[in-house]
Short mmCIF file of C-alpha atoms and ligand atoms in Angstrom, two decimals:
data_model
loop_
_atom_site.label_atom_id
_atom_site.label_comp_id
_atom_site.label_asym_id
_atom_site.label_seq_id
_atom_site.Cartn_x
_atom_site.Cartn_y
_atom_site.Cartn_z
CA MET A 16 41.76 -39.38 0.49
CA PRO A 17 42.69 -36.76 3.39
CA ILE A 18 41.11 -33.66 3.51
CA SER A 19 43.01 -30.59 4.37
CA ILE A 20 41.57 -28.20 5.90
CA LYS A 21 43.14 -24.79 5.90
CA TYR A 22 40.92 -22.32 7.63
CA ILE A 23 38.26 -22.56 9.54
CA THR A 24 36.02 -19.39 10.72
CA LEU A 25 33.87 -19.52 13.26
CA LYS A 26 31.46 -16.95 13.03
CA ILE A 27 28.72 -16.74 15.65
CA ILE A 28 25.69 -15.10 13.84
CA ILE A 29 23.37 -13.66 16.57
CA ILE A 30 19.80 -13.12 15.01
CA ALA A 31 18.14 -10.06 16.25
CA MET A 32 15.09 -11.27 18.65
CA LYS A 33 12.05 -9.26 19.35
CA ILE A 34 11.84 -8.91 23.29
CA GLU A 35 8.60 -11.20 23.93
CA GLU A 36 10.81 -14.07 22.34
CA VAL A 37 14.03 -13.04 24.52
CA LEU A 38 11.49 -13.73 27.48
CA LYS A 39 9.79 -16.34 26.54
CA ASN A 40 12.68 -18.70 24.96
CA GLY A 41 15.58 -16.83 26.16
CA THR A 42 17.71 -19.17 28.99
CA GLU A 43 20.75 -17.81 31.24
CA GLY A 44 23.74 -16.95 29.66
CA MET A 45 22.38 -17.14 25.90
CA GLU A 46 23.48 -14.06 23.87
CA VAL A 47 20.88 -11.84 22.32
CA GLU A 48 20.64 -8.62 20.39
CA ILE A 49 17.47 -6.68 20.59
CA LYS A 50 16.50 -3.50 18.61
CA GLY A 51 14.14 -0.98 20.17
CA TRP A 52 13.60 2.59 21.91
CA VAL A 53 14.78 3.90 25.37
CA TYR A 54 11.71 3.53 27.45
CA ARG A 55 13.52 4.39 31.01
CA TRP A 56 16.83 5.50 31.80
CA ARG A 57 19.05 5.69 34.85
CA GLU A 58 22.65 6.07 35.68
CA SER A 59 24.44 4.49 39.17
CA GLY A 60 28.11 5.42 39.22
CA LYS A 61 29.64 3.63 36.00
CA ILE A 62 26.52 1.48 35.23
CA ILE A 63 23.60 2.65 33.14
CA PHE A 64 20.48 0.94 33.38
CA VAL A 65 18.24 1.40 30.22
CA ILE A 66 14.71 -0.03 30.04
CA VAL A 67 14.24 -0.68 26.08
CA ARG A 68 10.72 -1.18 24.40
CA ASP A 69 9.93 -2.94 21.20
CA SER A 70 6.58 -3.64 19.64
CA THR A 71 6.55 -6.66 21.74
CA ASP A 72 7.24 -5.95 25.39
CA ILE A 73 10.01 -4.30 27.64
CA ILE A 74 13.61 -5.54 28.92
CA GLN A 75 16.25 -4.07 31.25
CA VAL A 76 19.52 -3.82 29.67
CA VAL A 77 22.98 -2.97 32.17
CA ILE A 78 25.85 -1.05 30.25
CA SER A 79 28.91 -1.35 32.48
CA LYS A 80 31.81 0.82 31.68
CA SER A 81 34.16 -2.25 32.27
CA ASP A 82 32.07 -4.23 29.71
CA VAL A 83 31.70 -2.16 26.87
CA ASN A 84 34.03 0.06 24.62
CA ASP A 85 34.22 3.58 25.34
CA GLU A 86 32.26 4.60 22.35
CA ASP A 87 29.44 2.29 23.54
CA PHE A 88 29.30 3.78 26.84
CA LYS A 89 29.13 7.07 25.37
CA HIS A 90 26.25 5.91 23.39
CA ALA A 91 24.66 4.85 26.46
CA LYS A 92 25.06 7.95 28.16
CA ASN A 93 23.84 9.90 25.28
CA ALA A 94 20.67 7.43 24.91
CA ASN A 95 17.84 9.63 26.28
CA ILE A 96 14.05 8.73 26.19
CA GLU A 97 12.85 7.20 23.05
CA SER A 98 16.19 7.09 21.31
CA SER A 99 16.51 4.38 18.92
CA VAL A 100 19.06 1.64 20.13
CA VAL A 101 20.52 -1.61 18.89
CA VAL A 102 21.80 -3.80 21.95
CA ARG A 103 23.68 -6.82 22.27
CA GLY A 104 24.68 -8.70 25.42
CA VAL A 105 24.45 -11.76 27.32
CA LEU A 106 20.91 -12.52 29.30
CA ARG A 107 20.81 -12.89 33.21
CA LYS A 108 17.70 -13.81 35.05
CA ASP A 109 16.85 -10.92 37.95
CA GLU A 110 13.74 -11.10 39.68
CA ARG A 111 14.36 -7.22 40.10
CA ALA A 112 14.10 -6.24 36.57
CA PRO A 113 10.71 -5.40 35.25
CA THR A 114 10.18 -8.47 33.05
CA GLY A 115 12.20 -10.87 34.90
CA PHE A 116 15.51 -10.84 32.68
CA GLU A 117 17.88 -8.43 31.95
CA ILE A 118 20.78 -7.87 29.00
CA LEU A 119 24.23 -7.34 30.16
CA ALA A 120 25.42 -5.13 27.10
CA SER A 121 28.51 -6.23 25.33
CA SER A 122 27.53 -3.47 22.82
CA PHE A 123 25.50 -0.62 22.80
CA LYS A 124 24.56 1.40 19.59
CA LEU A 125 22.58 4.62 19.54
CA ILE A 126 21.01 4.77 16.26
CA GLY A 127 18.39 7.61 16.14
CA LYS A 128 19.10 10.32 19.40
CA SER A 129 15.54 11.58 20.63
CA GLU A 130 14.98 15.13 21.32
CA ASN A 131 13.44 15.67 24.75
CA PHE A 132 10.38 13.16 24.32
CA PRO A 133 7.30 15.93 25.20
CA ILE A 134 5.65 13.04 27.27
CA TYR A 135 5.63 12.90 30.85
CA LYS A 136 3.80 11.72 33.77
CA ASP A 137 0.22 13.02 34.50
CA GLN A 138 -0.54 15.19 31.28
CA SER A 139 -3.93 15.94 30.40
CA ASP A 140 -6.23 13.88 28.30
CA GLU A 141 -6.15 16.89 25.55
CA TYR A 142 -2.57 17.30 25.44
CA LEU A 143 -2.30 13.22 24.97
CA LEU A 144 -4.69 13.62 22.10
CA ASP A 145 -2.80 16.65 20.62
CA ILE A 146 0.29 14.36 20.39
CA ARG A 147 -1.17 11.26 19.58
CA HIS A 148 1.34 10.61 16.92
CA LEU A 149 3.73 10.19 19.79
CA TRP A 150 1.37 8.85 22.57
CA LEU A 151 0.74 5.83 20.18
CA ARG A 152 4.10 4.35 21.52
CA SER A 153 2.83 4.46 25.10
CA ARG A 154 2.03 0.62 26.27
CA GLU A 155 -1.42 1.53 26.81
CA MET A 156 -1.71 2.15 23.06
CA ASN A 157 0.21 -0.41 21.74
CA ALA A 158 -2.05 -2.80 23.77
CA ILE A 159 -5.32 -1.04 22.31
CA LEU A 160 -3.59 -1.26 18.99
CA LYS A 161 -3.13 -5.03 19.01
CA ILE A 162 -6.49 -5.79 20.42
CA ARG A 163 -7.85 -3.57 17.46
CA ALA A 164 -5.45 -5.64 14.98
CA THR A 165 -6.93 -8.69 16.20
CA SER A 166 -10.30 -7.54 16.10
CA PHE A 167 -10.15 -6.68 12.29
CA TYR A 168 -8.34 -9.99 11.54
CA LYS A 169 -10.79 -12.18 13.37
CA LEU A 170 -13.76 -10.33 11.69
CA HIS A 171 -12.37 -10.81 8.21
CA GLU A 172 -11.55 -14.32 8.78
CA PHE A 173 -15.24 -15.15 10.49
CA PHE A 174 -16.81 -13.61 7.24
CA HIS A 175 -14.73 -15.60 5.16
CA ASN A 176 -15.32 -18.75 7.18
CA GLU A 177 -18.97 -18.12 6.78
CA GLY A 178 -18.87 -17.70 3.12
CA TYR A 179 -19.48 -14.08 2.86
CA TYR A 180 -18.14 -11.90 0.32
CA GLU A 181 -16.39 -8.55 1.15
CA VAL A 182 -17.43 -5.85 -0.94
CA GLN A 183 -16.92 -1.89 -1.17
CA ALA A 184 -19.11 0.93 -1.20
CA PRO A 185 -18.61 4.58 -1.85
CA MET A 186 -17.52 6.89 0.71
CA PHE A 187 -18.91 10.02 -1.44
CA VAL A 188 -22.91 9.60 -1.72
CA SER A 189 -26.01 11.48 -2.43
CA ASN A 190 -28.64 10.31 0.26
CA ALA A 191 -28.81 9.79 3.95
CA VAL A 192 -29.65 6.44 5.70
CA GLU A 193 -29.34 7.20 9.12
CA GLY A 194 -31.15 10.83 9.04
CA GLY A 195 -30.22 14.37 7.62
CA SER A 196 -29.26 15.72 10.83
CA THR A 197 -25.61 13.67 11.01
CA LEU A 198 -24.83 14.28 7.49
CA PHE A 199 -21.78 15.61 6.30
CA GLU A 200 -21.99 17.58 3.48
CA VAL A 201 -18.92 18.27 0.65
CA PRO A 202 -18.86 20.36 -2.07
CA TYR A 203 -18.66 18.10 -5.11
CA PHE A 204 -17.99 19.90 -8.18
CA GLY A 205 -20.68 22.63 -8.21
CA ARG A 206 -22.98 20.10 -6.63
CA LYS A 207 -23.53 18.42 -2.96
CA ALA A 208 -22.32 15.11 -1.79
CA TYR A 209 -22.29 13.80 1.47
CA LEU A 210 -19.90 11.55 3.20
CA THR A 211 -21.60 7.84 3.97
CA GLN A 212 -23.14 7.56 7.28
CA SER A 213 -23.42 3.66 6.30
CA SER A 214 -23.11 1.67 3.60
CA GLN A 215 -26.07 -0.51 4.22
CA PHE A 216 -28.22 0.71 1.14
CA TYR A 217 -25.54 -0.57 -1.16
CA LEU A 218 -24.82 -3.77 0.51
CA GLU A 219 -28.56 -4.21 -0.10
CA THR A 220 -27.79 -3.96 -3.90
CA PHE A 221 -24.68 -6.63 -3.76
CA ILE A 222 -27.21 -9.32 -2.19
CA PHE A 223 -28.84 -9.89 -5.52
CA SER A 224 -25.82 -10.76 -6.93
CA LEU A 225 -23.74 -12.46 -3.87
CA GLU A 226 -26.43 -13.44 -1.43
CA ASN A 227 -24.08 -12.69 1.70
CA VAL A 228 -21.78 -9.59 1.52
CA TYR A 229 -20.13 -7.44 4.19
CA THR A 230 -17.87 -4.51 4.36
CA VAL A 231 -15.56 -2.88 6.78
CA ALA A 232 -15.15 0.89 6.05
CA PRO A 233 -15.29 4.39 7.82
CA SER A 234 -18.72 5.75 8.37
CA PHE A 235 -19.13 9.59 8.83
CA ARG A 236 -21.50 11.35 11.06
CA ALA A 237 -21.93 14.61 12.05
CA GLU A 238 -22.37 13.83 15.83
CA LYS A 239 -23.09 16.81 17.87
CA SER A 240 -23.72 15.50 21.31
CA ARG A 241 -21.03 14.97 23.63
CA THR A 242 -20.84 10.97 24.73
CA ARG A 243 -18.20 8.81 25.54
CA ARG A 244 -19.53 6.57 22.53
CA HIS A 245 -19.81 9.00 19.75
CA LEU A 246 -17.09 9.73 16.96
CA THR A 247 -17.50 11.61 13.78
CA GLU A 248 -15.49 9.04 11.74
CA PHE A 249 -15.98 5.40 12.90
CA TRP A 250 -15.11 2.02 11.53
CA HIS A 251 -18.30 0.10 10.55
CA CYS A 252 -18.45 -3.39 9.59
CA GLU A 253 -21.54 -4.02 7.97
CA ALA A 254 -23.12 -6.86 6.44
CA GLU A 255 -26.38 -7.77 4.78
CA ALA A 256 -27.74 -11.46 3.69
CA ALA A 257 -30.29 -12.71 1.48
CA TRP A 258 -33.07 -14.98 2.78
CA LEU A 259 -32.46 -14.44 6.40
CA SER A 260 -34.66 -13.17 8.93
CA ASN A 261 -33.96 -11.02 12.25
CA GLU A 262 -33.25 -13.95 14.29
CA ASP A 263 -31.27 -15.62 11.88
CA ILE A 264 -29.05 -12.68 11.67
CA MET A 265 -29.02 -12.30 15.34
CA LYS A 266 -27.37 -15.90 15.65
CA PHE A 267 -24.78 -15.01 13.19
CA GLU A 268 -23.99 -11.90 14.97
CA GLU A 269 -23.82 -13.91 18.44
CA LYS A 270 -21.51 -16.29 16.90
CA MET A 271 -19.53 -13.74 15.21
CA ILE A 272 -19.05 -11.61 18.66
CA THR A 273 -18.27 -14.68 20.40
CA TYR A 274 -15.42 -15.67 17.40
CA ILE A 275 -13.63 -12.39 17.84
CA VAL A 276 -13.80 -12.11 21.74
CA ASP A 277 -12.21 -15.69 21.52
CA GLY A 278 -9.53 -14.71 19.54
CA ILE A 279 -8.91 -11.72 21.28
CA LEU A 280 -8.60 -13.84 24.64
CA GLU A 281 -6.15 -16.15 22.68
CA ASN A 282 -3.84 -13.87 21.40
CA ASN A 283 -4.24 -10.70 23.68
CA THR A 284 -4.70 -11.78 27.25
CA LYS A 285 -1.21 -9.68 27.87
CA GLU A 286 -2.36 -6.62 26.58
CA LEU A 287 -6.22 -7.16 28.47
CA LYS A 288 -4.00 -7.60 31.72
CA LEU A 289 -1.90 -4.42 30.94
CA LEU A 290 -5.31 -2.44 30.53
CA ASN A 291 -6.52 -3.99 33.89
CA ARG A 292 -9.38 -5.85 32.09
CA ASP A 293 -11.58 -8.05 33.69
CA ILE A 294 -10.67 -11.06 31.62
CA SER A 295 -13.47 -13.28 33.33
CA MET A 296 -16.14 -10.76 32.08
CA LEU A 297 -15.00 -12.05 28.25
CA GLU A 298 -14.85 -15.41 29.05
CA LYS A 299 -18.77 -15.08 29.61
CA VAL A 300 -19.38 -14.43 26.28
CA LYS A 301 -20.87 -17.29 24.86
CA PRO A 302 -24.31 -17.86 22.58
CA PRO A 303 -26.93 -17.52 23.29
CA PHE A 304 -27.12 -13.90 24.06
CA ASP A 305 -30.69 -12.85 25.73
CA ARG A 306 -33.29 -11.58 23.64
CA LEU A 307 -35.16 -9.07 25.46
CA LYS A 308 -38.14 -6.92 23.90
CA TYR A 309 -37.99 -3.21 23.88
CA GLU A 310 -40.74 -2.62 26.07
CA ASP A 311 -39.25 -4.99 28.63
CA VAL A 312 -36.07 -3.11 28.50
CA ILE A 313 -38.28 0.08 29.23
CA LYS A 314 -39.43 -1.69 32.55
CA ILE A 315 -35.86 -2.24 33.46
CA GLY A 316 -34.96 1.25 32.85
CA GLN A 317 -37.77 2.45 35.03
CA ASN A 318 -36.82 0.00 37.59
CA VAL A 319 -33.18 1.63 37.44
CA GLY A 320 -34.64 4.89 38.06
CA LEU A 321 -34.74 6.32 34.50
CA ASP A 322 -37.48 8.64 33.58
CA ILE A 323 -38.35 7.06 30.32
CA ASP A 324 -41.62 5.55 29.01
CA TYR A 325 -42.77 3.23 26.02
CA GLY A 326 -41.61 5.41 23.04
CA SER A 327 -38.82 6.96 24.54
CA ASP A 328 -35.50 6.29 22.63
CA LEU A 329 -32.67 4.68 24.24
CA GLY A 330 -29.36 6.77 24.29
CA ALA A 331 -26.13 6.61 25.78
CA ASP A 332 -26.95 7.37 29.40
CA GLU A 333 -29.82 5.31 29.22
CA GLU A 334 -28.16 2.23 27.81
CA HIS A 335 -25.52 2.99 30.51
CA ALA A 336 -27.79 2.44 33.37
CA ILE A 337 -29.60 -0.43 31.74
CA THR A 338 -26.56 -2.93 31.06
CA LYS A 339 -24.76 -1.57 33.96
CA LYS A 340 -25.45 -5.21 35.76
CA PHE A 341 -25.49 -6.95 32.71
CA GLU A 342 -22.80 -9.72 32.36
CA LYS A 343 -23.21 -10.46 28.84
CA PRO A 344 -24.13 -8.61 25.42
CA THR A 345 -27.94 -8.66 25.13
CA PHE A 346 -30.21 -8.08 21.89
CA VAL A 347 -32.96 -5.71 22.45
CA VAL A 348 -35.70 -6.42 19.74
CA ASN A 349 -38.73 -4.83 18.76
CA TYR A 350 -38.48 -1.28 18.94
CA PRO A 351 -41.36 0.79 18.06
CA LYS A 352 -41.65 1.76 14.40
CA LYS A 353 -41.46 5.42 15.16
CA LEU A 354 -38.03 5.10 16.62
CA LYS A 355 -36.26 3.54 13.75
CA PRO A 356 -35.48 4.47 10.16
CA PHE A 357 -38.14 3.92 7.25
CA TYR A 358 -36.18 0.46 6.14
CA HIS A 359 -36.93 -1.36 8.87
CA ARG A 360 -39.67 -4.16 8.41
CA PRO A 361 -42.95 -4.00 10.60
CA ASP A 362 -43.64 -7.07 12.43
CA PRO A 363 -46.57 -8.45 10.47
CA ASP A 364 -48.10 -9.78 13.58
CA ASN A 365 -47.65 -6.21 15.38
CA PRO A 366 -46.99 -3.22 13.00
CA ASP A 367 -46.39 -0.76 15.61
CA VAL A 368 -42.81 -2.54 16.03
CA VAL A 369 -40.28 -3.38 13.68
CA LEU A 370 -38.14 -6.86 13.33
CA ASN A 371 -35.07 -5.05 14.25
CA HIS A 372 -32.39 -5.43 17.30
CA ASP A 373 -29.76 -3.61 18.72
CA LEU A 374 -26.97 -5.45 20.72
CA LEU A 375 -26.09 -3.76 23.89
CA ALA A 376 -22.63 -4.74 25.45
CA PRO A 377 -22.65 -5.36 29.15
CA GLU A 378 -21.16 -3.56 32.03
CA GLY A 379 -22.56 -0.20 31.01
CA TYR A 380 -21.40 0.07 27.45
CA GLY A 381 -24.53 -0.47 25.61
CA GLU A 382 -25.28 -0.48 21.82
CA ILE A 383 -22.45 -1.81 19.32
CA ILE A 384 -24.92 -3.19 16.86
CA GLY A 385 -27.67 -2.29 15.21
CA GLY A 386 -29.61 -4.34 12.89
CA GLY A 387 -32.90 -6.17 11.37
CA GLU A 388 -35.03 -7.45 8.70
CA ARG A 389 -35.10 -5.09 6.21
CA ILE A 390 -38.68 -4.04 4.01
CA TRP A 391 -38.46 -6.11 0.78
CA ASP A 392 -41.86 -5.64 -0.69
CA TYR A 393 -42.59 -2.53 -3.01
CA ASN A 394 -45.67 -1.14 -1.83
CA GLU A 395 -44.81 -1.40 1.68
CA LEU A 396 -41.60 0.42 1.59
CA ILE A 397 -43.43 3.27 -0.53
CA GLN A 398 -46.14 3.49 2.34
CA ARG A 399 -43.36 3.70 4.96
CA MET A 400 -41.45 6.37 3.20
CA LYS A 401 -44.70 8.45 2.63
CA GLU A 402 -45.67 7.89 6.49
CA GLU A 403 -41.92 9.33 7.24
CA ASN A 404 -42.52 12.24 4.66
CA LEU A 405 -39.89 11.03 2.29
CA ASN A 406 -39.74 11.43 -1.10
CA PRO A 407 -39.49 8.12 -3.02
CA ASN A 408 -37.84 9.88 -5.82
CA ASP A 409 -34.88 10.55 -3.77
CA TYR A 410 -34.49 6.83 -3.11
CA GLY A 411 -34.89 5.62 -6.83
CA TRP A 412 -32.11 2.90 -6.81
CA TYR A 413 -32.87 1.58 -3.30
CA ILE A 414 -36.66 1.57 -4.26
CA ASP A 415 -35.69 -0.37 -7.75
CA LEU A 416 -34.14 -3.46 -5.58
CA ARG A 417 -37.96 -4.02 -4.64
CA LYS A 418 -39.00 -4.28 -8.24
CA TYR A 419 -36.95 -7.18 -9.71
CA GLY A 420 -36.85 -10.21 -7.59
CA SER A 421 -37.04 -8.86 -4.24
CA VAL A 422 -36.32 -11.42 -1.38
CA PRO A 423 -36.59 -11.14 2.37
CA HIS A 424 -33.30 -10.01 3.89
CA SER A 425 -31.39 -8.73 6.85
CA GLY A 426 -28.34 -6.98 8.01
CA PHE A 427 -26.67 -5.06 10.76
CA GLY A 428 -23.68 -2.82 11.36
CA LEU A 429 -21.04 -3.28 13.95
CA GLY A 430 -19.05 -0.32 15.30
CA ILE A 431 -15.75 -1.81 15.59
CA ASP A 432 -14.37 1.08 17.82
CA ARG A 433 -17.54 0.59 20.26
CA PHE A 434 -16.64 -3.39 20.33
CA ILE A 435 -12.95 -2.37 21.03
CA TRP A 436 -14.08 0.39 23.77
CA TRP A 437 -16.25 -2.44 25.26
CA VAL A 438 -13.46 -5.39 24.92
CA ALA A 439 -10.73 -3.46 26.28
CA GLY A 440 -12.61 -2.14 28.94
CA LEU A 441 -12.00 1.77 28.04
CA GLU A 442 -13.77 4.65 29.62
CA HIS A 443 -13.85 6.59 26.36
CA ILE A 444 -14.17 5.31 22.71
CA LYS A 445 -11.55 7.93 21.95
CA TYR A 446 -8.97 5.55 23.48
CA ALA A 447 -10.10 2.75 20.83
CA ILE A 448 -9.33 4.35 17.72
CA PRO A 449 -5.71 5.75 16.90
CA TYR A 450 -6.87 9.26 15.74
CA PRO A 451 -9.91 10.07 17.13
CA ARG A 452 -12.40 12.55 15.21
CA ASN A 453 -14.93 14.49 17.36
CA ILE A 454 -16.74 17.61 16.96
CA ARG A 455 -13.57 19.68 18.08
CA ARG A 456 -10.71 17.67 16.68
CA VAL A 457 -9.69 16.67 13.35
CA THR A 458 -5.54 16.79 14.02
CA PRO A 459 -3.30 15.02 14.30
P1 LIG B 108 -26.34 5.59 18.56
O1 LIG B 108 -27.81 5.84 18.89
O2 LIG B 108 -25.46 5.58 19.54
O3 LIG B 108 -26.10 6.83 18.04
P2 LIG B 108 -27.26 4.45 16.35
O4 LIG B 108 -28.72 3.76 16.59
O5 LIG B 108 -26.95 5.81 15.62
O6 LIG B 108 -26.32 4.40 17.37
P3 LIG B 108 -26.55 2.71 14.00
O7 LIG B 108 -27.09 3.71 13.19
O8 LIG B 108 -27.33 1.65 14.32
O9 LIG B 108 -26.48 3.57 15.29
O10 LIG B 108 -25.09 2.06 13.56
C1 LIG B 108 -24.67 1.05 13.65
C2 LIG B 108 -23.59 0.79 14.86
O11 LIG B 108 -22.56 1.73 14.29
C3 LIG B 108 -23.80 1.43 16.04
O12 LIG B 108 -24.63 -0.15 17.02
C4 LIG B 108 -22.57 1.77 16.95
O13 LIG B 108 -21.84 0.31 17.20
C5 LIG B 108 -21.95 2.14 15.59
N1 LIG B 108 -22.09 3.63 15.60
C6 LIG B 108 -23.14 4.28 15.21
N2 LIG B 108 -22.66 5.81 15.43
C7 LIG B 108 -21.79 5.97 15.79
C8 LIG B 108 -20.44 6.91 16.32
N3 LIG B 108 -21.02 8.33 15.98
N4 LIG B 108 -19.25 6.41 16.44
C9 LIG B 108 -19.26 5.48 16.72
N5 LIG B 108 -19.77 4.18 16.54
C10 LIG B 108 -21.04 4.56 16.03
MG1 LIG B 109 -26.61 7.48 15.99
#
């Protein structure tokens, strides 16, 4: 039976593409639609050149008066920096265009007109922090935020693959983990509570149920010193594992750091390049990481001219000088007992030092992880608390864990913002987090 077709409507559907996809898969003459924001704008006679950005990249759009209708040309004329736009047109290769392609617009729609955007070249750091809510759109912040997203994603993936359970600890707490001087006190219905400095003590409670646990949460520390690596609110990835020794947990950490760095190299080379990061340094991040004894690190410090002795604490400046020439992350183990909080387990073979480690990032960055084996014996814990003039009654539930089937265990805390600060090669930790908090800043 013959089929008669009365009407055939041919409608070409153009699906909006991300700019990155256009640049990757686009071919000369292809018709595309993109949605984004005006990044640069310039007019030359009857042609307007607009560089449009979206979350993925930038592309040049050419709007010629002869190719679009009057309304669209008016839209293009009014589309100032940061206006949101929808563009349709034909793709053309052009070496001179910033990303190698340009779109010859057939349609140009202004969706949300921008007021005069308050960010120009060469504005001060403080000003850019004041308008961080708008500065997040910059290509630098866009790149950092992507590296940050990969870091969180890969961290979770790693722990999941290793059979760790994610747990959640409270942020309102009633005792200190790291020490009283950096505690934020909060009024709590007629009592005092504090913002958590670390979830470690809570993680230790979970291992008796789940054995291997981790959490990703903010920690709060009233850091009064101004360094390039301290925030008052930072993202903390903490893990705790039953039955593991200090050496066991270090092996886990080097595998973890390598895994996340690999993930970033796989997903974010474009972003690292935009930030001028020396990628070859990240390619060196492979296990094993060196383990240096604290006492040997003191000698390295003395050799680079630091005024330090056995027993000196290593702060931001010292670690910067010590790690400047390091090419890979390096563990520093066996700190003197006096320098570390009471819960670190003294080395049975040399009780003046503890079975702990800090992981120092190379190239001058310094500490990104602190961890070690915890005291698991009841009597030893009480004795260490007394040596530190702490009242065991203030740590009731923490001490309880040593009464009911205690086990050797170890754990660590990774500062995620510090990790990003190093991996992205940033000058200051404030660039590694979208809304940094420090002694002077709680806005925006
Ligand atoms: P620092 O000596 O630099 O103050 P810390 O010894 O107090 O560090 P830990 O208590 O071991 O640090 O915390 C674990 C990790 O959390 C650190 O290795 C670091 O990566 C991160 N961290 C600690 N304090 C801060 C902070 N104020 N801002 C950002 N990250 C931090
Ligand atoms: Mg500290």
